[in-house]
Every structure is written in C-alpha cells, then in structure tokens.
Tab-separated table of C-alpha atoms in Angstrom:
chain	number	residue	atom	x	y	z
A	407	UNK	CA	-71.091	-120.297	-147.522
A	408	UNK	CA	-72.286	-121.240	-150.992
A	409	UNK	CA	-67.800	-122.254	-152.081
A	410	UNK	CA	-67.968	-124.856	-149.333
A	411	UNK	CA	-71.334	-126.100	-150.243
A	412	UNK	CA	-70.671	-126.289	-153.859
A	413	UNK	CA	-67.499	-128.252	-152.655
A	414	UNK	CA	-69.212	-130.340	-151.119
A	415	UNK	CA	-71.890	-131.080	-153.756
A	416	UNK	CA	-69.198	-131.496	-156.253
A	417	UNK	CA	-66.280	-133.778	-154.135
A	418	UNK	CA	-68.182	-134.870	-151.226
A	419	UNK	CA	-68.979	-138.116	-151.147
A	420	UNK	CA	-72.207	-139.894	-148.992
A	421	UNK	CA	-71.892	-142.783	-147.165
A	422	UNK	CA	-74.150	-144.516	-144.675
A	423	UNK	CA	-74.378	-144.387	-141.269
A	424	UNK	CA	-74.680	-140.805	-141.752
A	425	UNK	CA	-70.720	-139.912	-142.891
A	426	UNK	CA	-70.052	-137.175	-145.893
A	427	UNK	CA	-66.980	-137.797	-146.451
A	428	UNK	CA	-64.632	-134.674	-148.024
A	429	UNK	CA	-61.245	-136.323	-147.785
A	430	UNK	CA	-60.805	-134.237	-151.369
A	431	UNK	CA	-60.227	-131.139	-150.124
A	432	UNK	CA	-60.634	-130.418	-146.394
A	433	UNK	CA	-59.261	-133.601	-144.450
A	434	UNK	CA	-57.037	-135.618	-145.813
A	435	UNK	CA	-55.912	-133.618	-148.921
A	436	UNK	CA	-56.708	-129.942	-148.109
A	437	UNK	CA	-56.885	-127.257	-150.778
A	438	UNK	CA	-55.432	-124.440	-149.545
A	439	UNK	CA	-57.634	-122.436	-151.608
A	440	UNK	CA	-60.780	-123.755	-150.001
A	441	UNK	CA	-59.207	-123.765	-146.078
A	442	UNK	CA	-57.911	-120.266	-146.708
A	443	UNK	CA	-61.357	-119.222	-147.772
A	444	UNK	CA	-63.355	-120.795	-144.990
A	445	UNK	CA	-60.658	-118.966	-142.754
A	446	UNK	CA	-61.220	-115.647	-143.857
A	447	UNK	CA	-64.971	-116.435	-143.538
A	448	UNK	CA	-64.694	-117.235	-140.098
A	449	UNK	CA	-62.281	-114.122	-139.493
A	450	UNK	CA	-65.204	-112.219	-141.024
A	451	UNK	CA	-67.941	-113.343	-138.805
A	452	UNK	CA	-66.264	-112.709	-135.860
A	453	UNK	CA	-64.623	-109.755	-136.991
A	454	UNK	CA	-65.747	-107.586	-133.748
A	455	UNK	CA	-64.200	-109.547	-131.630
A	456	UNK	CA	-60.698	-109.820	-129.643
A	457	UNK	CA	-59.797	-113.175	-129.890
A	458	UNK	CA	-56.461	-114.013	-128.108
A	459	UNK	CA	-56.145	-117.430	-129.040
A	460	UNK	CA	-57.735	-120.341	-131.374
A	461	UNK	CA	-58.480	-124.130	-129.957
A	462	UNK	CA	-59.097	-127.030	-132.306
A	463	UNK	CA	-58.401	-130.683	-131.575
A	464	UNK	CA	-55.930	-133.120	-133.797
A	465	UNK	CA	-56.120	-133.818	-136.728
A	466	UNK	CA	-58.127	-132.524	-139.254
A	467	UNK	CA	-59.121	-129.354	-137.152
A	468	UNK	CA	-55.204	-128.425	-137.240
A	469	UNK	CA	-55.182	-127.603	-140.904
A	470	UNK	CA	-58.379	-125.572	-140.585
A	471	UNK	CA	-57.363	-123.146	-137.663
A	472	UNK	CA	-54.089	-122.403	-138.681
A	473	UNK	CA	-54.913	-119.484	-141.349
A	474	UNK	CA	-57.367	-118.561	-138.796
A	475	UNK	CA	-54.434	-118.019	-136.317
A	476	UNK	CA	-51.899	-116.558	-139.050
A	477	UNK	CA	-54.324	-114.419	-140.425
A	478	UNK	CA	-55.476	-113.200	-137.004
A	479	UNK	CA	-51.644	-113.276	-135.555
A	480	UNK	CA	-52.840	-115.384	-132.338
A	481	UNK	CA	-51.147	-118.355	-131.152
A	482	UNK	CA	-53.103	-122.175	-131.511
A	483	UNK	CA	-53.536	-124.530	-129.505
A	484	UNK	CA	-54.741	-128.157	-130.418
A	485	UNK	CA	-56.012	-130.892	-128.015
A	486	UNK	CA	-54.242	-133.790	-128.333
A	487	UNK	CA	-55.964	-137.647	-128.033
A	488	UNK	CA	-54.085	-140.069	-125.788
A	489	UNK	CA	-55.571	-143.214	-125.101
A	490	UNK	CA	-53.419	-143.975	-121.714
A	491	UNK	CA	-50.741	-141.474	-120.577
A	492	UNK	CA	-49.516	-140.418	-117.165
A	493	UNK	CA	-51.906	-137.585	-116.472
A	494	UNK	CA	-50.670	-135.321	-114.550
A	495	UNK	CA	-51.661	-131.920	-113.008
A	496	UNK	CA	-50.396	-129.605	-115.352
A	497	UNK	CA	-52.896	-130.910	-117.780
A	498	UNK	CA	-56.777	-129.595	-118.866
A	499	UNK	CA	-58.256	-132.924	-119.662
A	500	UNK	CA	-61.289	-134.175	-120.749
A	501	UNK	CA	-63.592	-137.122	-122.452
A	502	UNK	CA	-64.160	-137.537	-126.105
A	503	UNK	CA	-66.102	-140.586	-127.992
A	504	UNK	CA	-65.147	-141.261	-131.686
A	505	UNK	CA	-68.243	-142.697	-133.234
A	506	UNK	CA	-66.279	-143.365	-136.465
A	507	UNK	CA	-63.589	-145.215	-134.311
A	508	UNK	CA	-65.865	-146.464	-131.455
A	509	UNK	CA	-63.769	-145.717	-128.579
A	510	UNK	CA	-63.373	-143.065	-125.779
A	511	UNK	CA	-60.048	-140.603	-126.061
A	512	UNK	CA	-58.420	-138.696	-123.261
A	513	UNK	CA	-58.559	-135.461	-124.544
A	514	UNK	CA	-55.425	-133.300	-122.882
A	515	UNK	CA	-54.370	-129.145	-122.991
A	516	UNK	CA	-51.417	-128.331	-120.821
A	517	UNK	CA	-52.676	-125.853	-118.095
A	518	UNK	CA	-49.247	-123.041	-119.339
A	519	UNK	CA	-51.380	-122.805	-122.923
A	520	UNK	CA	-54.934	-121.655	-121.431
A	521	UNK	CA	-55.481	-119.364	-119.056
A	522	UNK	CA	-58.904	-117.367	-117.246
A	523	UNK	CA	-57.362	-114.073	-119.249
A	524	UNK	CA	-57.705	-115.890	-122.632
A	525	UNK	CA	-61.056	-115.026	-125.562
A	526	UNK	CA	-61.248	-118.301	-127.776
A	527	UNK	CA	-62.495	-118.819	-131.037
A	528	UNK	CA	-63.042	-123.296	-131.176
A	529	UNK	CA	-62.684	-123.741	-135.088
A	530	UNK	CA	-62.977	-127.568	-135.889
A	531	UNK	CA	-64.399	-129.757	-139.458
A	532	UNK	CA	-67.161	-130.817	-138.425
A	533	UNK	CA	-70.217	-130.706	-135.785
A	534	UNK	CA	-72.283	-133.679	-135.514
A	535	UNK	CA	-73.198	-135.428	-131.851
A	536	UNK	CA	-71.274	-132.621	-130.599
A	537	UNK	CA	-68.202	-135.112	-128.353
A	538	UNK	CA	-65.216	-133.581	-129.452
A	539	UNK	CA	-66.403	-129.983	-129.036
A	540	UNK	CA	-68.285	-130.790	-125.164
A	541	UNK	CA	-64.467	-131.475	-124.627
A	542	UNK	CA	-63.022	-128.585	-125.697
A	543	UNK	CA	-65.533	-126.890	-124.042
A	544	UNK	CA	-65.467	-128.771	-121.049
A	545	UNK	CA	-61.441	-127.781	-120.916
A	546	UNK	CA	-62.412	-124.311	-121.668
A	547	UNK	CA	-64.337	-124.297	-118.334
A	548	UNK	CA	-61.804	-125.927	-116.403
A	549	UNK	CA	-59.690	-122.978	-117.684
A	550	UNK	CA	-62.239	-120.307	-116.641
A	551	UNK	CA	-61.970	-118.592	-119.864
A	552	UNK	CA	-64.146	-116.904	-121.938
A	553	UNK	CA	-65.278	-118.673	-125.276
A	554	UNK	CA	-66.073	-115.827	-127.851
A	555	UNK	CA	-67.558	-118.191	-130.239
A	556	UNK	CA	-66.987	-121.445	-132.267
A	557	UNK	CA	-66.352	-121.687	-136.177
A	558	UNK	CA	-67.537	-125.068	-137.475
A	559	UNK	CA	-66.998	-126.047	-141.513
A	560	UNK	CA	-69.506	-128.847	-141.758
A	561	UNK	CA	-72.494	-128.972	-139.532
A	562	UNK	CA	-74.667	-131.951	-139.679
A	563	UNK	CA	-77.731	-130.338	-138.183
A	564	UNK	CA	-79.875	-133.603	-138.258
A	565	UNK	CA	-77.596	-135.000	-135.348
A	566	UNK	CA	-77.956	-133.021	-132.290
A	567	UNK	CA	-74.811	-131.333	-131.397
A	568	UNK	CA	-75.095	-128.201	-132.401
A	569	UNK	CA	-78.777	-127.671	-130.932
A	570	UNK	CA	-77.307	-128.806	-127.577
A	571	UNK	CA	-74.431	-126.572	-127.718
A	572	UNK	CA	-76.544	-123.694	-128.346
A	573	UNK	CA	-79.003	-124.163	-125.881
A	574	UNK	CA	-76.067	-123.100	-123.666
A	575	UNK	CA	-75.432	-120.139	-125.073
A	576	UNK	CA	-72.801	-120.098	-126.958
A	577	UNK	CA	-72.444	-118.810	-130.541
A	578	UNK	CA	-71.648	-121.280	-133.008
A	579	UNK	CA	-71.030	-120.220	-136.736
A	580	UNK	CA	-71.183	-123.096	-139.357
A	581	UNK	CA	-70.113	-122.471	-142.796
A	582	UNK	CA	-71.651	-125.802	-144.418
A	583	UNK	CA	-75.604	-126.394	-142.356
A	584	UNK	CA	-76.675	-129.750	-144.004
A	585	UNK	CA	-80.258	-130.755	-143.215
A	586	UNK	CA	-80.683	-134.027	-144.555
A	587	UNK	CA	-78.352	-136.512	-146.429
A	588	UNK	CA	-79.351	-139.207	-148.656
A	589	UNK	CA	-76.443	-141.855	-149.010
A	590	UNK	CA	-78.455	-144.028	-152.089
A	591	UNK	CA	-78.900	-141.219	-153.947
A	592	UNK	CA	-76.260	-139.206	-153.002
A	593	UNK	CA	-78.463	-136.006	-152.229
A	594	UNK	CA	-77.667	-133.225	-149.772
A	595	UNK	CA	-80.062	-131.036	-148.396
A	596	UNK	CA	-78.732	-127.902	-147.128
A	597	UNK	CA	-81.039	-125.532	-144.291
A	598	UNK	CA	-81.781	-122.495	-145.850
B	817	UNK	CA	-32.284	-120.487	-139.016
B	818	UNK	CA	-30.946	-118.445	-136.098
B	819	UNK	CA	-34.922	-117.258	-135.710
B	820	UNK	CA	-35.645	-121.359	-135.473
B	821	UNK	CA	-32.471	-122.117	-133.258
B	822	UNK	CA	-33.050	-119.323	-130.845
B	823	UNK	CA	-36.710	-120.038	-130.001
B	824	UNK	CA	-35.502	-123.614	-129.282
B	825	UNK	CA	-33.268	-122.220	-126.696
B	826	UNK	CA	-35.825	-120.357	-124.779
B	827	UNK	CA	-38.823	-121.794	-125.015
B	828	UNK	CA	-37.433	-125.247	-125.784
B	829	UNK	CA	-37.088	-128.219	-122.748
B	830	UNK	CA	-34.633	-130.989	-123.120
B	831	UNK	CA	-35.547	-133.822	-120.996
B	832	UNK	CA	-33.905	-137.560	-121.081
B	833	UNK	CA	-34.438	-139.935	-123.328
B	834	UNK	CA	-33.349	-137.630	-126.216
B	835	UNK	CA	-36.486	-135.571	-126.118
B	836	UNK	CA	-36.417	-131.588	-127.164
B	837	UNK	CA	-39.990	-130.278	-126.124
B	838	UNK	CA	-41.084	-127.226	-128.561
B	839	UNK	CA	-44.803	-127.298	-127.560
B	840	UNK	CA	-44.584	-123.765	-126.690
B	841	UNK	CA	-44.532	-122.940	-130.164
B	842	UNK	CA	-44.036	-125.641	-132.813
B	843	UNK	CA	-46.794	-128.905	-131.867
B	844	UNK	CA	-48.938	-128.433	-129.127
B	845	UNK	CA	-49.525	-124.406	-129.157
B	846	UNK	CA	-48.333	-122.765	-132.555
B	847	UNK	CA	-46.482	-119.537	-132.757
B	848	UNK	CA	-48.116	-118.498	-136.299
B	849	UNK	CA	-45.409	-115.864	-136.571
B	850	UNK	CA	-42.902	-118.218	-136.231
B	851	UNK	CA	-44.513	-121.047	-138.348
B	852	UNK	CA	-44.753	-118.605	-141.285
B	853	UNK	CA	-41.122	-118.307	-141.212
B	854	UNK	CA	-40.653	-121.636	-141.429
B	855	UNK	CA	-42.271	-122.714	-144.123
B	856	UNK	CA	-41.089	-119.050	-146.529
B	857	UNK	CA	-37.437	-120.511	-145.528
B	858	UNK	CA	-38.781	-123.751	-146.954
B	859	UNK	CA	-39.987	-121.885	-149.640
B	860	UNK	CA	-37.022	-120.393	-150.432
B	861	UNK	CA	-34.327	-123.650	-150.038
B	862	UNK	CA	-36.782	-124.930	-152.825
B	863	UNK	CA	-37.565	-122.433	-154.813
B	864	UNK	CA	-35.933	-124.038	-158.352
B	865	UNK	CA	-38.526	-126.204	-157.975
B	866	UNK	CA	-41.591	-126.879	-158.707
B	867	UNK	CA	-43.597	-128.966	-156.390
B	868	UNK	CA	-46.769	-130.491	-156.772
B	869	UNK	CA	-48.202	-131.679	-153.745
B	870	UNK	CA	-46.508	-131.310	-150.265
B	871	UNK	CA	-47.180	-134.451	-147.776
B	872	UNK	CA	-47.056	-134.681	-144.411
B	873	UNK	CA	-48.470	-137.056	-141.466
B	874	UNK	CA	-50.731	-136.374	-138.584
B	875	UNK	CA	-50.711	-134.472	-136.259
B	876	UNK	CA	-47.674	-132.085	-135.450
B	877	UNK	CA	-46.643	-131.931	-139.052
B	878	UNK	CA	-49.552	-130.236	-140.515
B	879	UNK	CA	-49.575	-127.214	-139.555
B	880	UNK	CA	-46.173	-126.798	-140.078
B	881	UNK	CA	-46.594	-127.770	-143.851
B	882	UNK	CA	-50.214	-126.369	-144.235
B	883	UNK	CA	-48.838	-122.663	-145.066
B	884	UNK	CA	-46.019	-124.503	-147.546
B	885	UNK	CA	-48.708	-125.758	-149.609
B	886	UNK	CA	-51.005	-122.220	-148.733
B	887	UNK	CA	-48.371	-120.052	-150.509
B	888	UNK	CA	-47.146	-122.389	-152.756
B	889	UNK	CA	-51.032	-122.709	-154.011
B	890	UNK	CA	-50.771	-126.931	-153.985
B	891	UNK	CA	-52.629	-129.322	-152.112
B	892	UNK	CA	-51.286	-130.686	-148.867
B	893	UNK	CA	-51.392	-134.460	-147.853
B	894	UNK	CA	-51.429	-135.712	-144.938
B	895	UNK	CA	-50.961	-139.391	-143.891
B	896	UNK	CA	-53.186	-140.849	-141.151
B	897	UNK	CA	-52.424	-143.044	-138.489
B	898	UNK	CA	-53.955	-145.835	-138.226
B	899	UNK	CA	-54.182	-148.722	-135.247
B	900	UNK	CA	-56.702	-151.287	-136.669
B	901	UNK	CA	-58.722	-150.182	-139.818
B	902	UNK	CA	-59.620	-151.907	-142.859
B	903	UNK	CA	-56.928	-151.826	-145.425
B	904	UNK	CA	-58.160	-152.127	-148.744
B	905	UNK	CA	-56.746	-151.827	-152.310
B	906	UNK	CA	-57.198	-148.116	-152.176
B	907	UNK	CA	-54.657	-147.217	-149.815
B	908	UNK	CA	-50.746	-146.685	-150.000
B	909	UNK	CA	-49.718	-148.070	-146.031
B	910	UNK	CA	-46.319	-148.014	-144.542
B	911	UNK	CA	-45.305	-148.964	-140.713
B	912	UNK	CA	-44.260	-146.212	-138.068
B	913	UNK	CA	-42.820	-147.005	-134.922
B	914	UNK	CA	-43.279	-144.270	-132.385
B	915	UNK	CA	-40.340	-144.092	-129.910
B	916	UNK	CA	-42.152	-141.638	-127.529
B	917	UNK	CA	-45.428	-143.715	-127.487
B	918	UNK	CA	-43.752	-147.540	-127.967
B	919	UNK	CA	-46.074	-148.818	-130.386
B	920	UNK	CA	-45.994	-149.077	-134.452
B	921	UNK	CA	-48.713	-147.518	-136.562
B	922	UNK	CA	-50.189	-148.455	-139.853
B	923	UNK	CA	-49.586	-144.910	-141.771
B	924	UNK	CA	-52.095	-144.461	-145.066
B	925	UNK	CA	-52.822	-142.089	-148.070
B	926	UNK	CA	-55.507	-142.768	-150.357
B	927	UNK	CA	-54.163	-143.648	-153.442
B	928	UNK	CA	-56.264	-141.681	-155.223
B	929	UNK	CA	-54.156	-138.453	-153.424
B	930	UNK	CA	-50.579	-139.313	-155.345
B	931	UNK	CA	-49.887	-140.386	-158.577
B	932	UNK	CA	-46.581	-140.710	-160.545
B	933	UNK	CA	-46.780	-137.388	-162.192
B	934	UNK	CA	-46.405	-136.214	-158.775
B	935	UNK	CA	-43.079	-133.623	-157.031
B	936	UNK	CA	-43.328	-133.913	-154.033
B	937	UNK	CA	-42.362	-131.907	-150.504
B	938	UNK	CA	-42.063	-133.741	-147.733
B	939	UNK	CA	-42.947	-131.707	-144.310
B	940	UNK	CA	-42.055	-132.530	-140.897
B	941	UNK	CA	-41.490	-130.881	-137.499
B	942	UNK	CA	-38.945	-133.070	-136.575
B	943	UNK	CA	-36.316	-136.100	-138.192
B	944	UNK	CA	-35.078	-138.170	-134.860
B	945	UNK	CA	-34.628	-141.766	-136.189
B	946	UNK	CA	-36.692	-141.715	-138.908
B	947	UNK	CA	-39.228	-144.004	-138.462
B	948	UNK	CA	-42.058	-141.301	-140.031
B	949	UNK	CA	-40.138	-140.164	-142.558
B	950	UNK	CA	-39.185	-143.854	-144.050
B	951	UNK	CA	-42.800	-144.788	-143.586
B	952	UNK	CA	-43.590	-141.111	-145.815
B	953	UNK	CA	-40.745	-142.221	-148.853
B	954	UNK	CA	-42.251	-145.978	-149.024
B	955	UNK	CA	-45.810	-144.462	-149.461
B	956	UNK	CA	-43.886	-142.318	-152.562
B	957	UNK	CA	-42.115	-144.998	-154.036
B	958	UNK	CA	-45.472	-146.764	-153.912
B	959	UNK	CA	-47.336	-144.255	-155.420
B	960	UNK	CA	-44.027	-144.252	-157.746
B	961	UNK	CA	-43.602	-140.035	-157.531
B	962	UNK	CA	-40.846	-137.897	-157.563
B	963	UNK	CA	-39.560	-136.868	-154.197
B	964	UNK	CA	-38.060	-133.606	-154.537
B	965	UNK	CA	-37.040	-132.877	-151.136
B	966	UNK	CA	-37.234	-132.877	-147.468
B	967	UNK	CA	-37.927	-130.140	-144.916
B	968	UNK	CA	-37.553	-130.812	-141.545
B	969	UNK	CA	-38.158	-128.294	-138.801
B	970	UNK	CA	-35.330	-129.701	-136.213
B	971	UNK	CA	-32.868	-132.516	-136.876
B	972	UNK	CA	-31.138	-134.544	-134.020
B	973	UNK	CA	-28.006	-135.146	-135.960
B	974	UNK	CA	-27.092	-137.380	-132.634
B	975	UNK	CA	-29.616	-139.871	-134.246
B	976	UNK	CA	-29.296	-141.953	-136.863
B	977	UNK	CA	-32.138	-141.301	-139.691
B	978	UNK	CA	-30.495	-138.253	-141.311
B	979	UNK	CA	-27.859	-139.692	-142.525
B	980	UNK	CA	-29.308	-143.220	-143.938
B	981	UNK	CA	-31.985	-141.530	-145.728
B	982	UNK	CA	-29.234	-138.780	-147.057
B	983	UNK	CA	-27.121	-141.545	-148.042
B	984	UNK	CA	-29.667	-143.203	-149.913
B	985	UNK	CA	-29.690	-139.833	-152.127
B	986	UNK	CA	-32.230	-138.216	-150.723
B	987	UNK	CA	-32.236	-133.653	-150.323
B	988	UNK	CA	-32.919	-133.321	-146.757
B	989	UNK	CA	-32.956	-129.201	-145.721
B	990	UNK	CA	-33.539	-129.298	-141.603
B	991	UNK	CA	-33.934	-125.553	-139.973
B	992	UNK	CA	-32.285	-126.145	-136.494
B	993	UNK	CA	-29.399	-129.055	-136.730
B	994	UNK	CA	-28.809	-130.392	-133.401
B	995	UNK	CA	-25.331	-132.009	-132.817
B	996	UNK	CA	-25.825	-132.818	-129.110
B	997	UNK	CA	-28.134	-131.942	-126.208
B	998	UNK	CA	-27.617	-132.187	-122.452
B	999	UNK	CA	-30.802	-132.586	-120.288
B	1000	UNK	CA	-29.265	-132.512	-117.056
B	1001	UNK	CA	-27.902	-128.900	-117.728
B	1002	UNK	CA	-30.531	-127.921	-120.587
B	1003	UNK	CA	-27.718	-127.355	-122.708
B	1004	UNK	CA	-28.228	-127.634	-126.635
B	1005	UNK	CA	-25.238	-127.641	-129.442
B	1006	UNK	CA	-25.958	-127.453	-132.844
B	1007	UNK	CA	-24.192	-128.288	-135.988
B	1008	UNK	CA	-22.026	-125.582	-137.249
C-alpha cells in the first residue's frame, strides 16, 4: 500500500537490531488519517468475507483495529499481557516473547468473548518472528473458531514469521512487505 | 449519557474492592457502536473548542479516544507504560500507581509528541483515584500545553480524584457519574 510505505520512507526511522521504528504516526502518536486508511484497506481485502469479530493484542494493535471494527460494525476484542495473575478457567491463554522487552507475557482472552461460532479477522502493527500472533492464534484454536484471515501493517519479511504462519495456511495480508533494512544508511527495501 | 449508564447496568459487574467491570463492551471486548457514541458526546461537550492533539495512556484508553481524534482529524497520543526502560532527555515521565495491579509505573511521551502550542483532550475510560490522570496533567505541564479538558468514560464520584483535580481548575466532563455501588447486591447509583 504505496500511503503506508511512503509513510514509512518519510517518518520511519531505522535502528539496529533490526527495529523501524514509526512512533510518528502509527504507535505512539497515530494519525488518524493514516490508521483510517490502512483500515479501509484491510476492509477492502477482505471484503468477501463475514467477519463477526476482530482480535488484536494491547497496545499498539488497539488503535489499528478499532476503525476496522467501527467501520465493519463488529465487536473487538484485545489480548491483554499479564505477567502473573490468578489464571483461572474462564480464560483463553497463551505464551508471548517480547524481543524488544526480553521477557515472556501471559497472554489472556476471557472464554464469554470467543466462541467456536465466531469468523476473525487478527489485525495487529507489525509481523516479525511471528510471537504475538502464534498467541493469538494459539487462543484462536483453543476457541475452535474459524480465523478468516489476518491484516498486518508492517511486515518485516526478512524475519520469519510470516513464512511460518503461512505455511499453515492461513491468509495473511500485509500492507507494508519490507525486504531488507539498512539501519547506517537508513534504506528500506520493500518486496515487490 | 443514559445510552452509557444503561449498558453499565446490564452488562456491567460490580465486584469488591470498588471495581465496576465493563469488559463486555468498554476495555477488554469493544462495542464499536457504543464507543462511537462516546466519543461524538465528547465531541459535542467540546465542541467551542478547538483541540489539537487528544492524549491518552495504554491500553483501555485508546480506543476509546482513537475515534475522538478520527473525527476530530488530530493526532492521538498515547502514553506508554513503562517498568524499567531507559529514560533519556527525550521523554516527558510521570509515576502511576495501579490500584488493581499494586505496583507504580513509569508513564512516557516522547517529547517530540507535545509542545506548548499544544490544546489538548485528555481521554480516559475511567477516573477512580486518579493516579493516571495526575500522571497525564504532569506530562502537560511538562510539555507546558494547554489542557483544555477532560473526558472520562465513568467516574466513581465515591473516590477521591474528581474532585482534587476539579478543584485545582481543571474541566472534567465524565459520561456515567457513579455516586455509590453495592457489590453484594450489584446495585449501582449514580449522581443525579
């Protein structure tokens, strides 16, 4: 989606260790021009579809998914992280590992908010080593549901998340597919 | 807003320790029908004004104030929490204490995100004691902005932060003001 790559280009900013950082305008100031965009983009690619609800995980997926649930008039839900809470059984839960924060999260969706009747559309910022969307998908199977498809903003294809995830089956749409970064020159690489 | 106060009542769980669960539709699954209306009433209480930037902090208040800033075409802000992370010069930081998870937060905005030509919204879902809101206002008077106003989803007038940060001459507009509650008989009263 040549707005979000031009975004990108012009805000986003390389670092090493393999981060592109785009706290300008998707995660921690969001332009509501840009989100709104990318959620009518992501309405549009899975326009044949029923969806009956929308899964993302806190924080900077929240912002993301919500136009896709107004637009589409279909409730949200977001996993939450908890490091140690009483889990009981009325919870989905699952495993996630930050590697910007270098720790393991609980991941946790109450059972009342996902059931085997539900179609979900996963919309999250970005796809990288693939943790925090294994465990929404991973709660997604302990649901029995049916995942329609998964809207990603940012895809860093040169980590191998999004290969994986594939390989399952599962359709993934990413708006942003970056092949290569550069941090000391600041150069992106996009897949055409 | 009778629309605001009479979800609360059905879908809404008081339990003790002064807690009023809305995760059916306000911060763990999102009703986007009833989020909309939220932030036009916001919308409209400020409408004589005209706002810059709305800010908000992670997680359950984003949504909530990501369709303020959507319709009012500004950029939304959102203040991270943060445990242990490397504060440097480029960050406004404030203290939280969370009374449902017993532990104070660094909270932080790049600085780069507010300036003193800034009008600011505040957003939150809800204004208890108000530890996140106090640690919101000393990141504006930091950033030395204009706060316009506050708009907070549900109030517990039966705790204390409403009034001290009225008194100190802040505009606080809350949607559902709640005088008492009673867990043991799931009774709620609200301000008339």
């Amino acid at each position: 989606m040549k707005l979000l790559e031009d975004k990108i280009i012009e805000y986003g900013q390389i670092k090493h260790g393999n981060v592109v950082k785009v706290d300008t305008f998707l995660n921690h100031q969001l332009d509501p021009f840009v989100v709104d965009a990318l959620a009518d983009e992501f309405i549009r690619l899975y326009s044949g579809s029923s969806i009956s609800k929308i899964l993302t995980i806190e924080s900077s997926g929240i912002a993301i998914a919500y136009p896709v649930a107004s637009k589409l008039g279909v409730p949200l839900v977001f996993a939450k992280k908890a490091e140690s809470i009483n889990l009981d059984g009325e919870l989905y839960t699952s495993k996630v590992f930050s590697f910007t924060k270098h720790r393991e999260y609980d991941v946790i969706v109450a059972k009342k908010f996902l059931s085997d009747k539900d179609n979900v559309l996963i919309i999250d910022d970005f796809l990288a080593n693939g943790s925090a969307l294994n465990a929404l998908l991973s709660i997604c199977t302990q649901a029995n549901l049916h995942v329609e498809g998964i809207g990603i903003c940012i895809e860093k294809c040169f980590q191998k998340g999004g290969e994986e995830i594939r390989s399952k089956g599962y359709r993934i749409e990413s708006l942003a597919m970056i092949e290569s970064i550069d941090a000391d020159n600041q150069k992106i690489v996009y897949k055409s």
